[in-house]
Amino acid sequence: LYPSTNDDFYYEVFDTYIAITQYIGGAKERVVIPDTLEGKPVYVIATKAFRKSEVQMVEISKNVHSIEDSAFERCQLLQKVTFTNVIEPVNDAPRGAGVVKIGENAFSGCIALSDIILPDSLQIIKSGAFSGCRSLKEIIFPDSITSLGSSLLYGCISLEQVTIPPMVTRIPGSFCDNCTSLTDVYIGATVTEIASSAFNSVPQTVTIHGTPTSVAAEYASTHFLKFEVVVSSPDNGHKNHIWENNVKE
């Protein structure tokens, strides 16, 4: 292990990979996280690496495996984040290719962020990862996700629709708290627990979509929200098998 630097980053060099520890490139319209540095794959964007930086768009390469806690927190000019999706693993990589984890508060407070399509490799999103993203109107969770953290979308006041991915079994506390533009939430039969505070301070006009006699139906009833039985997948342009076992017309 040893530290190193270039014009844009401080980073640490490990035996088999690179971790970017701090962005030093200043205000830029576009920043690309490289596939490699010093001939080694860039696997990690470390804790607070870009925090409060003045970047507007970030492209995250196929080799990045983990975005750590607060990595892009309070990047108030950040508007767009793109990921390179890959299917085949990187040669000699000890981890699978593509981002697997987004850490706590990773994009929290990115008030201009309006465009992000999460990669199909993603499995875990930790607490508060997108909290306070006031310009985010849509976020599509890939089917690969197994765990969603608490307060994940807290204060996303422009968000209109959320679909819970099929391998998620629990919707945690304050998940969509204070999402004041929310209109529709799609919850499949795989969800077996919804925290009471999951949808605090959302409009009373929100519709919960799910299967009959499900926890989604019970939650809607006990929180005085409209419930509709799902008869088709939400048309969000993204592959999602959450409704395959649901009742059809």
JSON list of C-alpha atoms in Angstrom, two decimals:
[
{"chain": "A", "resi": 1, "resn": "LEU", "atom": "CA", "xyz": [0.00, 0.00, 0.00]},
{"chain": "A", "resi": 2, "resn": "TYR", "atom": "CA", "xyz": [1.25, 3.47, -0.89]},
{"chain": "A", "resi": 3, "resn": "PRO", "atom": "CA", "xyz": [-0.34, 6.87, -1.71]},
{"chain": "A", "resi": 4, "resn": "SER", "atom": "CA", "xyz": [-0.09, 8.48, -5.14]},
{"chain": "A", "resi": 5, "resn": "THR", "atom": "CA", "xyz": [-1.59, 11.36, -7.12]},
{"chain": "A", "resi": 6, "resn": "ASN", "atom": "CA", "xyz": [-2.35, 12.79, -10.56]},
{"chain": "A", "resi": 7, "resn": "ASP", "atom": "CA", "xyz": [-3.99, 16.01, -11.74]},
{"chain": "A", "resi": 8, "resn": "ASP", "atom": "CA", "xyz": [-7.47, 14.95, -10.59]},
{"chain": "A", "resi": 9, "resn": "PHE", "atom": "CA", "xyz": [-7.11, 12.49, -7.71]},
{"chain": "A", "resi": 10, "resn": "TYR", "atom": "CA", "xyz": [-5.25, 11.43, -4.64]},
{"chain": "A", "resi": 11, "resn": "TYR", "atom": "CA", "xyz": [-5.39, 7.65, -4.52]},
{"chain": "A", "resi": 12, "resn": "GLU", "atom": "CA", "xyz": [-4.01, 4.64, -2.70]},
{"chain": "A", "resi": 13, "resn": "VAL", "atom": "CA", "xyz": [-2.30, 1.81, -4.52]},
{"chain": "A", "resi": 14, "resn": "PHE", "atom": "CA", "xyz": [-2.96, -1.69, -3.19]},
{"chain": "A", "resi": 15, "resn": "ASP", "atom": "CA", "xyz": [-1.53, -4.96, -4.45]},
{"chain": "A", "resi": 16, "resn": "THR", "atom": "CA", "xyz": [-4.37, -5.62, -6.88]},
{"chain": "A", "resi": 17, "resn": "TYR", "atom": "CA", "xyz": [-6.41, -2.42, -7.09]},
{"chain": "A", "resi": 18, "resn": "ILE", "atom": "CA", "xyz": [-6.67, 1.35, -6.67]},
{"chain": "A", "resi": 19, "resn": "ALA", "atom": "CA", "xyz": [-8.86, 3.33, -4.25]},
{"chain": "A", "resi": 20, "resn": "ILE", "atom": "CA", "xyz": [-9.55, 6.99, -5.10]},
{"chain": "A", "resi": 21, "resn": "THR", "atom": "CA", "xyz": [-9.38, 8.87, -1.80]},
{"chain": "A", "resi": 22, "resn": "GLN", "atom": "CA", "xyz": [-9.82, 12.52, -2.79]},
{"chain": "A", "resi": 23, "resn": "TYR", "atom": "CA", "xyz": [-10.81, 14.53, -5.85]},
{"chain": "A", "resi": 24, "resn": "ILE", "atom": "CA", "xyz": [-8.52, 17.54, -6.39]},
{"chain": "A", "resi": 25, "resn": "GLY", "atom": "CA", "xyz": [-9.48, 18.57, -9.93]},
{"chain": "A", "resi": 26, "resn": "GLY", "atom": "CA", "xyz": [-11.53, 21.62, -9.01]},
{"chain": "A", "resi": 27, "resn": "ALA", "atom": "CA", "xyz": [-14.72, 22.79, -10.71]},
{"chain": "A", "resi": 28, "resn": "LYS", "atom": "CA", "xyz": [-15.37, 20.74, -13.85]},
{"chain": "A", "resi": 29, "resn": "GLU", "atom": "CA", "xyz": [-18.34, 20.04, -16.09]},
{"chain": "A", "resi": 30, "resn": "ARG", "atom": "CA", "xyz": [-17.37, 16.36, -16.50]},
{"chain": "A", "resi": 31, "resn": "VAL", "atom": "CA", "xyz": [-15.20, 13.97, -14.49]},
{"chain": "A", "resi": 32, "resn": "VAL", "atom": "CA", "xyz": [-14.46, 10.41, -15.58]},
{"chain": "A", "resi": 33, "resn": "ILE", "atom": "CA", "xyz": [-13.42, 7.79, -13.04]},
{"chain": "A", "resi": 34, "resn": "PRO", "atom": "CA", "xyz": [-10.80, 5.87, -15.01]},
{"chain": "A", "resi": 35, "resn": "ASP", "atom": "CA", "xyz": [-10.78, 2.11, -15.53]},
{"chain": "A", "resi": 36, "resn": "THR", "atom": "CA", "xyz": [-7.20, 1.92, -14.31]},
{"chain": "A", "resi": 37, "resn": "LEU", "atom": "CA", "xyz": [-4.43, 3.94, -12.69]},
{"chain": "A", "resi": 38, "resn": "GLU", "atom": "CA", "xyz": [-0.82, 2.80, -12.77]},
{"chain": "A", "resi": 39, "resn": "GLY", "atom": "CA", "xyz": [-2.00, -0.30, -14.60]},
{"chain": "A", "resi": 40, "resn": "LYS", "atom": "CA", "xyz": [-4.32, -1.44, -11.79]},
{"chain": "A", "resi": 41, "resn": "PRO", "atom": "CA", "xyz": [-8.14, -1.36, -11.82]},
{"chain": "A", "resi": 42, "resn": "VAL", "atom": "CA", "xyz": [-9.90, 1.39, -9.88]},
{"chain": "A", "resi": 43, "resn": "TYR", "atom": "CA", "xyz": [-12.23, -0.56, -7.55]},
{"chain": "A", "resi": 44, "resn": "VAL", "atom": "CA", "xyz": [-13.13, 1.93, -4.80]},
{"chain": "A", "resi": 45, "resn": "ILE", "atom": "CA", "xyz": [-14.31, 5.53, -4.52]},
{"chain": "A", "resi": 46, "resn": "ALA", "atom": "CA", "xyz": [-13.44, 6.08, -0.88]},
{"chain": "A", "resi": 47, "resn": "THR", "atom": "CA", "xyz": [-15.30, 7.83, 1.94]},
{"chain": "A", "resi": 48, "resn": "LYS", "atom": "CA", "xyz": [-15.78, 11.57, 1.26]},
{"chain": "A", "resi": 49, "resn": "ALA", "atom": "CA", "xyz": [-13.62, 11.36, -1.86]},
{"chain": "A", "resi": 50, "resn": "PHE", "atom": "CA", "xyz": [-15.70, 13.93, -3.78]},
{"chain": "A", "resi": 51, "resn": "ARG", "atom": "CA", "xyz": [-17.57, 15.50, -0.85]},
{"chain": "A", "resi": 52, "resn": "LYS", "atom": "CA", "xyz": [-18.52, 19.15, -1.55]},
{"chain": "A", "resi": 53, "resn": "SER", "atom": "CA", "xyz": [-16.66, 19.13, -4.87]},
{"chain": "A", "resi": 54, "resn": "GLU", "atom": "CA", "xyz": [-17.87, 21.32, -7.75]},
{"chain": "A", "resi": 55, "resn": "VAL", "atom": "CA", "xyz": [-18.36, 18.70, -10.44]},
{"chain": "A", "resi": 56, "resn": "GLN", "atom": "CA", "xyz": [-21.45, 18.65, -12.67]},
{"chain": "A", "resi": 57, "resn": "MET", "atom": "CA", "xyz": [-21.31, 15.19, -14.24]},
{"chain": "A", "resi": 58, "resn": "VAL", "atom": "CA", "xyz": [-19.51, 12.01, -13.17]},
{"chain": "A", "resi": 59, "resn": "GLU", "atom": "CA", "xyz": [-18.92, 8.90, -15.28]},
{"chain": "A", "resi": 60, "resn": "ILE", "atom": "CA", "xyz": [-18.09, 5.84, -13.19]},
{"chain": "A", "resi": 61, "resn": "SER", "atom": "CA", "xyz": [-16.08, 3.14, -14.93]},
{"chain": "A", "resi": 62, "resn": "LYS", "atom": "CA", "xyz": [-16.87, -0.56, -15.14]},
{"chain": "A", "resi": 63, "resn": "ASN", "atom": "CA", "xyz": [-14.13, -1.50, -12.66]},
{"chain": "A", "resi": 64, "resn": "VAL", "atom": "CA", "xyz": [-15.52, 0.47, -9.71]},
{"chain": "A", "resi": 65, "resn": "HIS", "atom": "CA", "xyz": [-16.96, -2.00, -7.21]},
{"chain": "A", "resi": 66, "resn": "SER", "atom": "CA", "xyz": [-17.81, 0.18, -4.22]},
{"chain": "A", "resi": 67, "resn": "ILE", "atom": "CA", "xyz": [-18.87, 3.79, -3.66]},
{"chain": "A", "resi": 68, "resn": "GLU", "atom": "CA", "xyz": [-18.15, 4.39, 0.00]},
{"chain": "A", "resi": 69, "resn": "ASP", "atom": "CA", "xyz": [-19.95, 6.51, 2.63]},
{"chain": "A", "resi": 70, "resn": "SER", "atom": "CA", "xyz": [-20.44, 10.20, 1.78]},
{"chain": "A", "resi": 71, "resn": "ALA", "atom": "CA", "xyz": [-18.36, 9.79, -1.39]},
{"chain": "A", "resi": 72, "resn": "PHE", "atom": "CA", "xyz": [-20.33, 12.48, -3.27]},
{"chain": "A", "resi": 73, "resn": "GLU", "atom": "CA", "xyz": [-22.17, 14.04, -0.34]},
{"chain": "A", "resi": 74, "resn": "ARG", "atom": "CA", "xyz": [-23.21, 17.67, -0.83]},
{"chain": "A", "resi": 75, "resn": "CYS", "atom": "CA", "xyz": [-21.90, 17.96, -4.38]},
{"chain": "A", "resi": 76, "resn": "GLN", "atom": "CA", "xyz": [-24.45, 20.69, -4.97]},
{"chain": "A", "resi": 77, "resn": "LEU", "atom": "CA", "xyz": [-23.65, 21.21, -8.67]},
{"chain": "A", "resi": 78, "resn": "LEU", "atom": "CA", "xyz": [-23.78, 17.51, -9.56]},
{"chain": "A", "resi": 79, "resn": "GLN", "atom": "CA", "xyz": [-26.55, 16.91, -12.10]},
{"chain": "A", "resi": 80, "resn": "LYS", "atom": "CA", "xyz": [-25.83, 13.55, -13.69]},
{"chain": "A", "resi": 81, "resn": "VAL", "atom": "CA", "xyz": [-24.14, 10.26, -12.76]},
{"chain": "A", "resi": 82, "resn": "THR", "atom": "CA", "xyz": [-23.59, 7.49, -15.28]},
{"chain": "A", "resi": 83, "resn": "PHE", "atom": "CA", "xyz": [-22.31, 3.95, -14.78]},
{"chain": "A", "resi": 84, "resn": "THR", "atom": "CA", "xyz": [-20.65, 1.60, -17.24]},
{"chain": "A", "resi": 85, "resn": "ASN", "atom": "CA", "xyz": [-22.51, -1.72, -17.03]},
{"chain": "A", "resi": 86, "resn": "VAL", "atom": "CA", "xyz": [-20.61, -4.91, -17.80]},
{"chain": "A", "resi": 87, "resn": "ILE", "atom": "CA", "xyz": [-21.51, -8.59, -17.67]},
{"chain": "A", "resi": 88, "resn": "GLU", "atom": "CA", "xyz": [-18.15, -10.30, -17.84]},
{"chain": "A", "resi": 89, "resn": "PRO", "atom": "CA", "xyz": [-15.76, -9.92, -14.88]},
{"chain": "A", "resi": 90, "resn": "VAL", "atom": "CA", "xyz": [-12.62, -7.84, -15.26]},
{"chain": "A", "resi": 91, "resn": "ASN", "atom": "CA", "xyz": [-9.52, -9.92, -15.97]},
{"chain": "A", "resi": 92, "resn": "ASP", "atom": "CA", "xyz": [-7.87, -11.07, -12.74]},
{"chain": "A", "resi": 93, "resn": "ALA", "atom": "CA", "xyz": [-10.29, -9.00, -10.63]},
{"chain": "A", "resi": 94, "resn": "PRO", "atom": "CA", "xyz": [-10.98, -10.45, -7.17]},
{"chain": "A", "resi": 95, "resn": "ARG", "atom": "CA", "xyz": [-14.44, -8.84, -7.27]},
{"chain": "A", "resi": 96, "resn": "GLY", "atom": "CA", "xyz": [-17.25, -8.84, -9.81]},
{"chain": "A", "resi": 97, "resn": "ALA", "atom": "CA", "xyz": [-17.32, -6.04, -12.37]},
{"chain": "A", "resi": 98, "resn": "GLY", "atom": "CA", "xyz": [-19.58, -3.09, -11.78]},
{"chain": "A", "resi": 99, "resn": "VAL", "atom": "CA", "xyz": [-20.72, -1.21, -8.67]},
{"chain": "A", "resi": 100, "resn": "VAL", "atom": "CA", "xyz": [-22.11, -3.60, -6.03]},
{"chain": "A", "resi": 101, "resn": "LYS", "atom": "CA", "xyz": [-22.52, -1.23, -3.07]},
{"chain": "A", "resi": 102, "resn": "ILE", "atom": "CA", "xyz": [-23.43, 2.42, -2.60]},
{"chain": "A", "resi": 103, "resn": "GLY", "atom": "CA", "xyz": [-22.57, 3.54, 0.93]},
{"chain": "A", "resi": 104, "resn": "GLU", "atom": "CA", "xyz": [-24.35, 5.67, 3.52]},
{"chain": "A", "resi": 105, "resn": "ASN", "atom": "CA", "xyz": [-25.11, 9.23, 2.42]},
{"chain": "A", "resi": 106, "resn": "ALA", "atom": "CA", "xyz": [-23.10, 8.62, -0.75]},
{"chain": "A", "resi": 107, "resn": "PHE", "atom": "CA", "xyz": [-25.09, 11.17, -2.77]},
{"chain": "A", "resi": 108, "resn": "SER", "atom": "CA", "xyz": [-26.89, 12.89, 0.10]},
{"chain": "A", "resi": 109, "resn": "GLY", "atom": "CA", "xyz": [-27.52, 16.58, -0.40]},
{"chain": "A", "resi": 110, "resn": "CYS", "atom": "CA", "xyz": [-26.80, 16.54, -4.15]},
{"chain": "A", "resi": 111, "resn": "ILE", "atom": "CA", "xyz": [-29.60, 19.05, -4.68]},
{"chain": "A", "resi": 112, "resn": "ALA", "atom": "CA", "xyz": [-29.15, 19.36, -8.47]},
{"chain": "A", "resi": 113, "resn": "LEU", "atom": "CA", "xyz": [-28.95, 15.62, -9.20]},
{"chain": "A", "resi": 114, "resn": "SER", "atom": "CA", "xyz": [-31.74, 14.79, -11.64]},
{"chain": "A", "resi": 115, "resn": "ASP", "atom": "CA", "xyz": [-30.33, 12.02, -13.82]},
{"chain": "A", "resi": 116, "resn": "ILE", "atom": "CA", "xyz": [-29.01, 8.70, -12.52]},
{"chain": "A", "resi": 117, "resn": "ILE", "atom": "CA", "xyz": [-29.53, 5.18, -13.87]},
{"chain": "A", "resi": 118, "resn": "LEU", "atom": "CA", "xyz": [-28.23, 2.60, -11.42]},
{"chain": "A", "resi": 119, "resn": "PRO", "atom": "CA", "xyz": [-26.17, -0.33, -12.75]},
{"chain": "A", "resi": 120, "resn": "ASP", "atom": "CA", "xyz": [-27.47, -3.90, -13.00]},
{"chain": "A", "resi": 121, "resn": "SER", "atom": "CA", "xyz": [-24.58, -5.06, -10.80]},
{"chain": "A", "resi": 122, "resn": "LEU", "atom": "CA", "xyz": [-25.83, -3.13, -7.77]},
{"chain": "A", "resi": 123, "resn": "GLN", "atom": "CA", "xyz": [-26.84, -5.17, -4.69]},
{"chain": "A", "resi": 124, "resn": "ILE", "atom": "CA", "xyz": [-26.81, -2.89, -1.64]},
{"chain": "A", "resi": 125, "resn": "ILE", "atom": "CA", "xyz": [-27.74, 0.76, -1.13]},
{"chain": "A", "resi": 126, "resn": "LYS", "atom": "CA", "xyz": [-27.08, 1.97, 2.40]},
{"chain": "A", "resi": 127, "resn": "SER", "atom": "CA", "xyz": [-28.95, 4.46, 4.57]},
{"chain": "A", "resi": 128, "resn": "GLY", "atom": "CA", "xyz": [-29.49, 7.99, 3.31]},
{"chain": "A", "resi": 129, "resn": "ALA", "atom": "CA", "xyz": [-27.67, 7.36, 0.04]},
{"chain": "A", "resi": 130, "resn": "PHE", "atom": "CA", "xyz": [-29.90, 9.71, -1.96]},
{"chain": "A", "resi": 131, "resn": "SER", "atom": "CA", "xyz": [-31.47, 11.74, 0.85]},
{"chain": "A", "resi": 132, "resn": "GLY", "atom": "CA", "xyz": [-32.02, 15.38, 0.06]},
{"chain": "A", "resi": 133, "resn": "CYS", "atom": "CA", "xyz": [-31.69, 14.94, -3.71]},
{"chain": "A", "resi": 134, "resn": "ARG", "atom": "CA", "xyz": [-34.34, 17.58, -4.28]},
{"chain": "A", "resi": 135, "resn": "SER", "atom": "CA", "xyz": [-34.25, 17.50, -8.10]},
{"chain": "A", "resi": 136, "resn": "LEU", "atom": "CA", "xyz": [-34.48, 13.72, -8.51]},
{"chain": "A", "resi": 137, "resn": "LYS", "atom": "CA", "xyz": [-37.80, 12.90, -10.21]},
{"chain": "A", "resi": 138, "resn": "GLU", "atom": "CA", "xyz": [-37.15, 9.22, -10.91]},
{"chain": "A", "resi": 139, "resn": "ILE", "atom": "CA", "xyz": [-34.89, 6.48, -9.62]},
{"chain": "A", "resi": 140, "resn": "ILE", "atom": "CA", "xyz": [-35.09, 2.96, -11.06]},
{"chain": "A", "resi": 141, "resn": "PHE", "atom": "CA", "xyz": [-33.76, 0.25, -8.81]},
{"chain": "A", "resi": 142, "resn": "PRO", "atom": "CA", "xyz": [-32.33, -2.74, -10.74]},
{"chain": "A", "resi": 143, "resn": "ASP", "atom": "CA", "xyz": [-33.59, -6.25, -9.99]},
{"chain": "A", "resi": 144, "resn": "SER", "atom": "CA", "xyz": [-30.17, -7.16, -8.56]},
{"chain": "A", "resi": 145, "resn": "ILE", "atom": "CA", "xyz": [-30.70, -5.13, -5.37]},
{"chain": "A", "resi": 146, "resn": "THR", "atom": "CA", "xyz": [-31.17, -7.15, -2.18]},
{"chain": "A", "resi": 147, "resn": "SER", "atom": "CA", "xyz": [-31.05, -4.42, 0.48]},
{"chain": "A", "resi": 148, "resn": "LEU", "atom": "CA", "xyz": [-32.28, -0.82, 0.72]},
{"chain": "A", "resi": 149, "resn": "GLY", "atom": "CA", "xyz": [-31.23, 1.38, 3.64]},
{"chain": "A", "resi": 150, "resn": "SER", "atom": "CA", "xyz": [-33.30, 3.62, 5.88]},
{"chain": "A", "resi": 151, "resn": "SER", "atom": "CA", "xyz": [-33.95, 7.25, 4.91]},
{"chain": "A", "resi": 152, "resn": "LEU", "atom": "CA", "xyz": [-32.63, 6.33, 1.49]},
{"chain": "A", "resi": 153, "resn": "LEU", "atom": "CA", "xyz": [-34.88, 8.78, -0.36]},
{"chain": "A", "resi": 154, "resn": "TYR", "atom": "CA", "xyz": [-35.65, 11.12, 2.53]},
{"chain": "A", "resi": 155, "resn": "GLY", "atom": "CA", "xyz": [-36.52, 14.60, 1.33]},
{"chain": "A", "resi": 156, "resn": "CYS", "atom": "CA", "xyz": [-36.49, 13.79, -2.39]},
{"chain": "A", "resi": 157, "resn": "ILE", "atom": "CA", "xyz": [-39.25, 16.33, -2.91]},
{"chain": "A", "resi": 158, "resn": "SER", "atom": "CA", "xyz": [-39.45, 15.93, -6.70]},
{"chain": "A", "resi": 159, "resn": "LEU", "atom": "CA", "xyz": [-39.62, 12.12, -6.72]},
{"chain": "A", "resi": 160, "resn": "GLU", "atom": "CA", "xyz": [-42.88, 10.86, -8.25]},
{"chain": "A", "resi": 161, "resn": "GLN", "atom": "CA", "xyz": [-42.67, 7.05, -8.41]},
{"chain": "A", "resi": 162, "resn": "VAL", "atom": "CA", "xyz": [-40.83, 4.22, -6.67]},
{"chain": "A", "resi": 163, "resn": "THR", "atom": "CA", "xyz": [-40.74, 0.51, -7.48]},
{"chain": "A", "resi": 164, "resn": "ILE", "atom": "CA", "xyz": [-39.30, -1.85, -4.87]},
{"chain": "A", "resi": 165, "resn": "PRO", "atom": "CA", "xyz": [-37.08, -4.47, -6.54]},
{"chain": "A", "resi": 166, "resn": "PRO", "atom": "CA", "xyz": [-38.05, -8.15, -6.29]},
{"chain": "A", "resi": 167, "resn": "MET", "atom": "CA", "xyz": [-35.29, -9.44, -4.00]},
{"chain": "A", "resi": 168, "resn": "VAL", "atom": "CA", "xyz": [-35.94, -6.82, -1.32]},
{"chain": "A", "resi": 169, "resn": "THR", "atom": "CA", "xyz": [-37.96, -8.18, 1.60]},
{"chain": "A", "resi": 170, "resn": "ARG", "atom": "CA", "xyz": [-38.00, -5.15, 3.92]},
{"chain": "A", "resi": 171, "resn": "ILE", "atom": "CA", "xyz": [-38.72, -1.46, 3.40]},
{"chain": "A", "resi": 172, "resn": "PRO", "atom": "CA", "xyz": [-36.95, 0.34, 6.25]},
{"chain": "A", "resi": 173, "resn": "GLY", "atom": "CA", "xyz": [-37.84, 3.38, 8.32]},
{"chain": "A", "resi": 174, "resn": "SER", "atom": "CA", "xyz": [-38.13, 6.81, 6.68]},
{"chain": "A", "resi": 175, "resn": "PHE", "atom": "CA", "xyz": [-37.40, 5.21, 3.31]},
{"chain": "A", "resi": 176, "resn": "CYS", "atom": "CA", "xyz": [-39.44, 7.83, 1.41]},
{"chain": "A", "resi": 177, "resn": "ASP", "atom": "CA", "xyz": [-40.06, 10.22, 4.27]},
{"chain": "A", "resi": 178, "resn": "ASN", "atom": "CA", "xyz": [-40.97, 13.74, 3.14]},
{"chain": "A", "resi": 179, "resn": "CYS", "atom": "CA", "xyz": [-41.19, 12.84, -0.56]},
{"chain": "A", "resi": 180, "resn": "THR", "atom": "CA", "xyz": [-43.87, 15.45, -1.14]},
{"chain": "A", "resi": 181, "resn": "SER", "atom": "CA", "xyz": [-44.40, 14.85, -4.88]},
{"chain": "A", "resi": 182, "resn": "LEU", "atom": "CA", "xyz": [-44.75, 11.07, -4.61]},
{"chain": "A", "resi": 183, "resn": "THR", "atom": "CA", "xyz": [-47.77, 9.65, -6.46]},
{"chain": "A", "resi": 184, "resn": "ASP", "atom": "CA", "xyz": [-47.19, 5.89, -6.85]},
{"chain": "A", "resi": 185, "resn": "VAL", "atom": "CA", "xyz": [-45.33, 3.14, -4.98]},
{"chain": "A", "resi": 186, "resn": "TYR", "atom": "CA", "xyz": [-45.11, -0.39, -6.42]},
{"chain": "A", "resi": 187, "resn": "ILE", "atom": "CA", "xyz": [-44.50, -3.13, -3.86]},
{"chain": "A", "resi": 188, "resn": "GLY", "atom": "CA", "xyz": [-44.37, -6.81, -4.80]},
{"chain": "A", "resi": 189, "resn": "ALA", "atom": "CA", "xyz": [-45.37, -9.86, -2.76]},
{"chain": "A", "resi": 190, "resn": "THR", "atom": "CA", "xyz": [-41.71, -10.52, -1.86]},
{"chain": "A", "resi": 191, "resn": "VAL", "atom": "CA", "xyz": [-41.81, -7.66, 0.65]},
{"chain": "A", "resi": 192, "resn": "THR", "atom": "CA", "xyz": [-42.72, -9.08, 4.06]},
{"chain": "A", "resi": 193, "resn": "GLU", "atom": "CA", "xyz": [-42.09, -6.04, 6.27]},
{"chain": "A", "resi": 194, "resn": "ILE", "atom": "CA", "xyz": [-42.68, -2.30, 5.88]},
{"chain": "A", "resi": 195, "resn": "ALA", "atom": "CA", "xyz": [-41.53, -0.03, 8.69]},
{"chain": "A", "resi": 196, "resn": "SER", "atom": "CA", "xyz": [-44.31, 2.19, 9.98]},
{"chain": "A", "resi": 197, "resn": "SER", "atom": "CA", "xyz": [-42.33, 5.34, 9.14]},
{"chain": "A", "resi": 198, "resn": "ALA", "atom": "CA", "xyz": [-41.30, 4.19, 5.65]},
{"chain": "A", "resi": 199, "resn": "PHE", "atom": "CA", "xyz": [-43.60, 6.66, 3.90]},
{"chain": "A", "resi": 200, "resn": "ASN", "atom": "CA", "xyz": [-44.01, 9.37, 6.51]},
{"chain": "A", "resi": 201, "resn": "SER", "atom": "CA", "xyz": [-45.01, 12.84, 5.30]},
{"chain": "A", "resi": 202, "resn": "VAL", "atom": "CA", "xyz": [-45.99, 11.76, 1.79]},
{"chain": "A", "resi": 203, "resn": "PRO", "atom": "CA", "xyz": [-49.17, 13.12, 0.20]},
{"chain": "A", "resi": 204, "resn": "GLN", "atom": "CA", "xyz": [-52.39, 11.39, 1.23]},
{"chain": "A", "resi": 205, "resn": "THR", "atom": "CA", "xyz": [-53.06, 11.01, -2.50]},
{"chain": "A", "resi": 206, "resn": "VAL", "atom": "CA", "xyz": [-50.24, 8.46, -2.88]},
{"chain": "A", "resi": 207, "resn": "THR", "atom": "CA", "xyz": [-51.33, 5.12, -4.33]},
{"chain": "A", "resi": 208, "resn": "ILE", "atom": "CA", "xyz": [-49.71, 1.91, -3.08]},
{"chain": "A", "resi": 209, "resn": "HIS", "atom": "CA", "xyz": [-49.76, -0.78, -5.78]},
{"chain": "A", "resi": 210, "resn": "GLY", "atom": "CA", "xyz": [-49.41, -4.43, -4.76]},
{"chain": "A", "resi": 211, "resn": "THR", "atom": "CA", "xyz": [-51.02, -7.83, -4.39]},
{"chain": "A", "resi": 212, "resn": "PRO", "atom": "CA", "xyz": [-54.15, -8.63, -2.38]},
{"chain": "A", "resi": 213, "resn": "THR", "atom": "CA", "xyz": [-53.67, -9.63, 1.28]},
{"chain": "A", "resi": 214, "resn": "SER", "atom": "CA", "xyz": [-50.04, -8.47, 1.13]},
{"chain": "A", "resi": 215, "resn": "VAL", "atom": "CA", "xyz": [-48.17, -6.35, 3.66]},
{"chain": "A", "resi": 216, "resn": "ALA", "atom": "CA", "xyz": [-48.42, -3.53, 1.09]},
{"chain": "A", "resi": 217, "resn": "ALA", "atom": "CA", "xyz": [-52.21, -3.75, 1.25]},
{"chain": "A", "resi": 218, "resn": "GLU", "atom": "CA", "xyz": [-52.12, -3.80, 5.04]},
{"chain": "A", "resi": 219, "resn": "TYR", "atom": "CA", "xyz": [-49.76, -0.84, 5.17]},
{"chain": "A", "resi": 220, "resn": "ALA", "atom": "CA", "xyz": [-51.98, 1.21, 2.88]},
{"chain": "A", "resi": 221, "resn": "SER", "atom": "CA", "xyz": [-55.02, 0.39, 5.00]},
{"chain": "A", "resi": 222, "resn": "THR", "atom": "CA", "xyz": [-53.44, 1.25, 8.34]},
{"chain": "A", "resi": 223, "resn": "HIS", "atom": "CA", "xyz": [-51.92, 4.49, 6.98]},
{"chain": "A", "resi": 224, "resn": "PHE", "atom": "CA", "xyz": [-55.08, 5.59, 5.14]},
{"chain": "A", "resi": 225, "resn": "LEU", "atom": "CA", "xyz": [-53.48, 5.48, 1.70]},
{"chain": "A", "resi": 226, "resn": "LYS", "atom": "CA", "xyz": [-55.11, 4.39, -1.52]},
{"chain": "A", "resi": 227, "resn": "PHE", "atom": "CA", "xyz": [-54.37, 0.79, -2.56]},
{"chain": "A", "resi": 228, "resn": "GLU", "atom": "CA", "xyz": [-54.65, -0.73, -6.03]},
{"chain": "A", "resi": 229, "resn": "VAL", "atom": "CA", "xyz": [-54.16, -4.35, -7.02]},
{"chain": "A", "resi": 230, "resn": "VAL", "atom": "CA", "xyz": [-51.43, -4.53, -9.64]},
{"chain": "A", "resi": 231, "resn": "VAL", "atom": "CA", "xyz": [-52.40, -6.16, -12.91]},
{"chain": "A", "resi": 232, "resn": "SER", "atom": "CA", "xyz": [-49.30, -5.22, -14.92]},
{"chain": "A", "resi": 233, "resn": "SER", "atom": "CA", "xyz": [-45.75, -4.06, -14.43]},
{"chain": "A", "resi": 234, "resn": "PRO", "atom": "CA", "xyz": [-45.19, -0.30, -14.15]},
{"chain": "A", "resi": 235, "resn": "ASP", "atom": "CA", "xyz": [-44.12, 1.07, -17.52]},
{"chain": "A", "resi": 236, "resn": "ASN", "atom": "CA", "xyz": [-40.73, 2.46, -16.56]},
{"chain": "A", "resi": 237, "resn": "GLY", "atom": "CA", "xyz": [-38.74, 1.12, -19.49]},
{"chain": "A", "resi": 238, "resn": "HIS", "atom": "CA", "xyz": [-36.65, -1.08, -17.23]},
{"chain": "A", "resi": 239, "resn": "LYS", "atom": "CA", "xyz": [-36.65, -4.84, -16.84]},
{"chain": "A", "resi": 240, "resn": "ASN", "atom": "CA", "xyz": [-38.43, -5.76, -13.63]},
{"chain": "A", "resi": 241, "resn": "HIS", "atom": "CA", "xyz": [-39.86, -9.18, -12.71]},
{"chain": "A", "resi": 242, "resn": "ILE", "atom": "CA", "xyz": [-41.48, -8.07, -9.48]},
{"chain": "A", "resi": 243, "resn": "TRP", "atom": "CA", "xyz": [-45.00, -8.70, -10.76]},
{"chain": "A", "resi": 244, "resn": "GLU", "atom": "CA", "xyz": [-44.60, -12.13, -12.35]},
{"chain": "A", "resi": 245, "resn": "ASN", "atom": "CA", "xyz": [-46.54, -13.92, -9.60]},
{"chain": "A", "resi": 246, "resn": "ASN", "atom": "CA", "xyz": [-49.15, -11.24, -9.09]},
{"chain": "A", "resi": 247, "resn": "VAL", "atom": "CA", "xyz": [-52.83, -11.47, -9.92]},
{"chain": "A", "resi": 248, "resn": "LYS", "atom": "CA", "xyz": [-53.67, -10.80, -13.56]},
{"chain": "A", "resi": 249, "resn": "GLU", "atom": "CA", "xyz": [-56.91, -9.60, -15.04]}
]
